[in-house]
PDB file of C-alpha atoms in Angstrom:
ATOM      1  CA  UNK A 231     103.705 107.138 115.790  1.00  0.00           C
ATOM      2  CA  UNK A 232     100.921 106.563 117.177  1.00  0.00           C
ATOM      3  CA  UNK A 233      98.185 106.274 114.927  1.00  0.00           C
ATOM      4  CA  UNK A 234      94.164 106.225 116.220  1.00  0.00           C
ATOM      5  CA  UNK A 235      91.541 106.636 114.571  1.00  0.00           C
ATOM      6  CA  UNK A 236      88.075 105.072 113.601  1.00  0.00           C
ATOM      7  CA  UNK A 237      86.165 101.748 112.121  1.00  0.00           C
ATOM      8  CA  UNK A 238      83.336 102.091 109.807  1.00  0.00           C
ATOM      9  CA  UNK A 239      81.502 101.056 112.384  1.00  0.00           C
ATOM     10  CA  UNK A 240      82.827 104.833 114.046  1.00  0.00           C
ATOM     11  CA  UNK A 241      84.542 102.370 117.085  1.00  0.00           C
ATOM     12  CA  UNK A 242      88.902 103.936 117.074  1.00  0.00           C
ATOM     13  CA  UNK A 243      91.585 101.437 117.301  1.00  0.00           C
ATOM     14  CA  UNK A 244      95.390 102.356 118.440  1.00  0.00           C
ATOM     15  CA  UNK A 245      97.962 101.127 116.651  1.00  0.00           C
ATOM     16  CA  UNK A 246      99.425 101.207 119.909  1.00  0.00           C
ATOM     17  CA  UNK A 247      97.194  98.412 121.618  1.00  0.00           C
ATOM     18  CA  UNK A 248      97.978  95.655 119.298  1.00  0.00           C
ATOM     19  CA  UNK A 249     101.581  96.026 120.460  1.00  0.00           C
ATOM     20  CA  UNK A 250     103.162  92.701 121.493  1.00  0.00           C
ATOM     21  CA  UNK A 251     101.867  91.961 117.911  1.00  0.00           C
ATOM     22  CA  UNK A 252     104.194  91.755 114.193  1.00  0.00           C
ATOM     23  CA  UNK A 253     101.398  94.810 112.478  1.00  0.00           C
ATOM     24  CA  UNK A 254     101.546  95.154 108.673  1.00  0.00           C
ATOM     25  CA  UNK A 255     100.797  98.876 108.601  1.00  0.00           C
ATOM     26  CA  UNK A 256      98.945  98.859 105.099  1.00  0.00           C
ATOM     27  CA  UNK A 257      97.607 102.513 103.481  1.00  0.00           C
ATOM     28  CA  UNK A 258      95.337 101.452 100.506  1.00  0.00           C
ATOM     29  CA  UNK A 259      92.649 102.597  99.153  1.00  0.00           C
ATOM     30  CA  UNK A 260      89.089 101.403  97.522  1.00  0.00           C
ATOM     31  CA  UNK A 261      89.940 103.372  94.201  1.00  0.00           C
ATOM     32  CA  UNK A 262      94.051 102.437  93.963  1.00  0.00           C
ATOM     33  CA  UNK A 263      94.212  99.212  91.962  1.00  0.00           C
ATOM     34  CA  UNK A 264      98.053  98.153  92.555  1.00  0.00           C
ATOM     35  CA  UNK A 265      96.260  98.134  96.307  1.00  0.00           C
ATOM     36  CA  UNK A 266      93.597  96.193  95.223  1.00  0.00           C
ATOM     37  CA  UNK A 267      95.425  93.282  93.301  1.00  0.00           C
ATOM     38  CA  UNK A 268      98.174  93.556  95.967  1.00  0.00           C
ATOM     39  CA  UNK A 269      95.033  92.508  98.805  1.00  0.00           C
ATOM     40  CA  UNK A 270      94.728  88.694  98.195  1.00  0.00           C
ATOM     41  CA  UNK A 271      97.993  88.696  98.327  1.00  0.00           C
ATOM     42  CA  UNK A 272      97.758  90.207 102.202  1.00  0.00           C
ATOM     43  CA  UNK A 273      94.508  88.466 103.032  1.00  0.00           C
ATOM     44  CA  UNK A 274      96.674  84.860 102.292  1.00  0.00           C
ATOM     45  CA  UNK A 275      99.224  85.883 104.591  1.00  0.00           C
ATOM     46  CA  UNK A 276      97.176  86.838 107.173  1.00  0.00           C
ATOM     47  CA  UNK A 277      95.426  83.641 106.981  1.00  0.00           C
ATOM     48  CA  UNK A 278      98.356  81.675 107.352  1.00  0.00           C
ATOM     49  CA  UNK A 279     100.267  84.056 109.976  1.00  0.00           C
ATOM     50  CA  UNK A 280      97.147  84.823 112.324  1.00  0.00           C
ATOM     51  CA  UNK A 281      97.045  83.215 114.842  1.00  0.00           C
ATOM     52  CA  UNK A 282     101.121  83.324 115.480  1.00  0.00           C
ATOM     53  CA  UNK A 283     100.851  86.801 116.846  1.00  0.00           C
ATOM     54  CA  UNK A 284     100.360  88.506 112.992  1.00  0.00           C
ATOM     55  CA  UNK A 285      98.040  91.584 111.900  1.00  0.00           C
ATOM     56  CA  UNK A 286      96.841  94.014 109.964  1.00  0.00           C
ATOM     57  CA  UNK A 287      96.449  97.434 110.616  1.00  0.00           C
ATOM     58  CA  UNK A 288      94.736  99.038 107.511  1.00  0.00           C
ATOM     59  CA  UNK A 289      94.135 102.191 106.547  1.00  0.00           C
ATOM     60  CA  UNK A 290      91.886 103.867 104.012  1.00  0.00           C
ATOM     61  CA  UNK A 291      92.938 106.797 102.051  1.00  0.00           C
ATOM     62  CA  UNK A 292      89.301 106.453 101.015  1.00  0.00           C
ATOM     63  CA  UNK A 293      87.120 109.899 101.908  1.00  0.00           C
ATOM     64  CA  UNK A 294      83.252 108.018 100.492  1.00  0.00           C
ATOM     65  CA  UNK A 295      82.427 105.462 103.808  1.00  0.00           C
ATOM     66  CA  UNK A 296      80.503 103.562 101.286  1.00  0.00           C
ATOM     67  CA  UNK A 297      83.441 102.766  98.614  1.00  0.00           C
ATOM     68  CA  UNK A 298      85.334 102.225 101.642  1.00  0.00           C
ATOM     69  CA  UNK A 299      83.079  99.310 103.444  1.00  0.00           C
ATOM     70  CA  UNK A 300      82.537  98.020  99.187  1.00  0.00           C
ATOM     71  CA  UNK A 301      85.887  96.956  99.054  1.00  0.00           C
ATOM     72  CA  UNK A 302      86.903  95.800 102.308  1.00  0.00           C
ATOM     73  CA  UNK A 303      83.685  93.259 101.697  1.00  0.00           C
ATOM     74  CA  UNK A 304      84.558  92.714  98.085  1.00  0.00           C
ATOM     75  CA  UNK A 305      88.217  91.589  98.572  1.00  0.00           C
ATOM     76  CA  UNK A 306      87.822  89.719 102.436  1.00  0.00           C
ATOM     77  CA  UNK A 307      90.199  91.819 104.780  1.00  0.00           C
ATOM     78  CA  UNK A 308      89.119  89.263 107.311  1.00  0.00           C
ATOM     79  CA  UNK A 309      91.144  91.424 110.520  1.00  0.00           C
ATOM     80  CA  UNK A 310      89.182  93.819 112.337  1.00  0.00           C
ATOM     81  CA  UNK A 311      91.391  96.820 112.307  1.00  0.00           C
ATOM     82  CA  UNK A 312      90.273  99.055 109.522  1.00  0.00           C
ATOM     83  CA  UNK A 313      90.753 102.263 109.917  1.00  0.00           C
ATOM     84  CA  UNK A 314      90.675 106.198 108.241  1.00  0.00           C
ATOM     85  CA  UNK A 315      89.443 110.107 108.906  1.00  0.00           C
ATOM     86  CA  UNK A 316      88.053 109.624 105.378  1.00  0.00           C
ATOM     87  CA  UNK A 317      90.961 112.847 103.827  1.00  0.00           C
ATOM     88  CA  UNK A 318      91.730 110.800 101.080  1.00  0.00           C
ATOM     89  CA  UNK A 319      95.420 112.264 100.607  1.00  0.00           C
ATOM     90  CA  UNK A 320      95.269 114.798 103.479  1.00  0.00           C
ATOM     91  CA  UNK A 321      94.688 111.733 105.814  1.00  0.00           C
ATOM     92  CA  UNK A 322      97.319 112.727 108.981  1.00  0.00           C
ATOM     93  CA  UNK A 323      98.180 108.740 109.743  1.00  0.00           C
ATOM     94  CA  UNK A 324      99.277 109.391 105.806  1.00  0.00           C
ATOM     95  CA  UNK A 325     101.260 112.391 106.917  1.00  0.00           C
ATOM     96  CA  UNK A 326     102.569 111.308 110.259  1.00  0.00           C
ATOM     97  CA  UNK A 327     104.496 108.122 107.817  1.00  0.00           C
ATOM     98  CA  UNK A 328     105.309 109.931 104.647  1.00  0.00           C
ATOM     99  CA  UNK A 329     103.283 107.995 102.476  1.00  0.00           C
ATOM    100  CA  UNK A 330     102.666 109.702  99.272  1.00  0.00           C
ATOM    101  CA  UNK A 331     101.926 106.554  96.751  1.00  0.00           C
ATOM    102  CA  UNK A 332     100.179 103.712  97.534  1.00  0.00           C
ATOM    103  CA  UNK A 333     100.017 101.116  98.767  1.00  0.00           C
ATOM    104  CA  UNK A 334     102.473 101.750 101.150  1.00  0.00           C
ATOM    105  CA  UNK A 335     103.035  98.562 103.921  1.00  0.00           C
ATOM    106  CA  UNK A 336     105.152  99.655 107.593  1.00  0.00           C
ATOM    107  CA  UNK A 337     105.560  96.370 109.812  1.00  0.00           C
ATOM    108  CA  UNK A 338     106.378  96.851 113.241  1.00  0.00           C
ATOM    109  CA  UNK A 339     107.733  94.350 115.416  1.00  0.00           C
ATOM    110  CA  UNK A 340     106.392  93.139 118.893  1.00  0.00           C
ATOM    111  CA  UNK A 341     107.663  96.208 121.009  1.00  0.00           C
ATOM    112  CA  UNK A 342     106.204  98.982 117.751  1.00  0.00           C
ATOM    113  CA  UNK A 343     108.990  99.082 115.796  1.00  0.00           C
ATOM    114  CA  UNK A 344     109.361  99.079 112.359  1.00  0.00           C
ATOM    115  CA  UNK A 345     111.563  96.705 111.063  1.00  0.00           C
ATOM    116  CA  UNK A 346     110.678  96.597 107.245  1.00  0.00           C
ATOM    117  CA  UNK A 347     109.147  98.500 104.783  1.00  0.00           C
ATOM    118  CA  UNK A 348     106.708  98.043 101.538  1.00  0.00           C
ATOM    119  CA  UNK A 349     106.291  94.188 101.245  1.00  0.00           C
ATOM    120  CA  UNK A 350     105.287  92.911  98.748  1.00  0.00           C
ATOM    121  CA  UNK A 351     103.706  89.745  97.441  1.00  0.00           C
ATOM    122  CA  UNK A 352     105.814  86.794  98.751  1.00  0.00           C
ATOM    123  CA  UNK A 353     107.802  89.259 100.460  1.00  0.00           C
ATOM    124  CA  UNK A 354     105.884  89.311 103.010  1.00  0.00           C
ATOM    125  CA  UNK A 355     104.995  86.171 103.778  1.00  0.00           C
ATOM    126  CA  UNK A 356     109.090  85.258 103.656  1.00  0.00           C
ATOM    127  CA  UNK A 357     109.541  88.287 106.656  1.00  0.00           C
ATOM    128  CA  UNK A 358     107.245  86.613 108.837  1.00  0.00           C
ATOM    129  CA  UNK A 359     108.656  83.025 108.295  1.00  0.00           C
ATOM    130  CA  UNK A 360     111.531  84.443 109.373  1.00  0.00           C
ATOM    131  CA  UNK A 361     110.256  86.617 112.352  1.00  0.00           C
ATOM    132  CA  UNK A 362     107.471  84.120 113.870  1.00  0.00           C
ATOM    133  CA  UNK A 363     108.060  80.388 112.493  1.00  0.00           C
TER     134      UNK A 363
END
């Protein structure tokens, strides 16, 4: 499913532009405690695998631009792909992926196919180890 939404800076990033990489689509929000608790795991895994062809496409279910930006900064979400339509639970992206609770993640292979979902903690790193070595 194609996703194409605006970054905090107003640019659009299409999910399809990341083809060729293993991509974690990460549905989250600044107000979601479990999401914020999981963020350090995602950051650690991103830092370890970003040079091996892995990236994160974060889709925020925030409605407040400032809170969204502050959370990205506070949690050191260092990847460039942060998008949101700022519609909260009415997010079109969440509807496309049938997301009704967060955090929700989908791991895509280099061709954009979903190969796993809702990997938490060390599970994500373990899966990337299998795929990217």
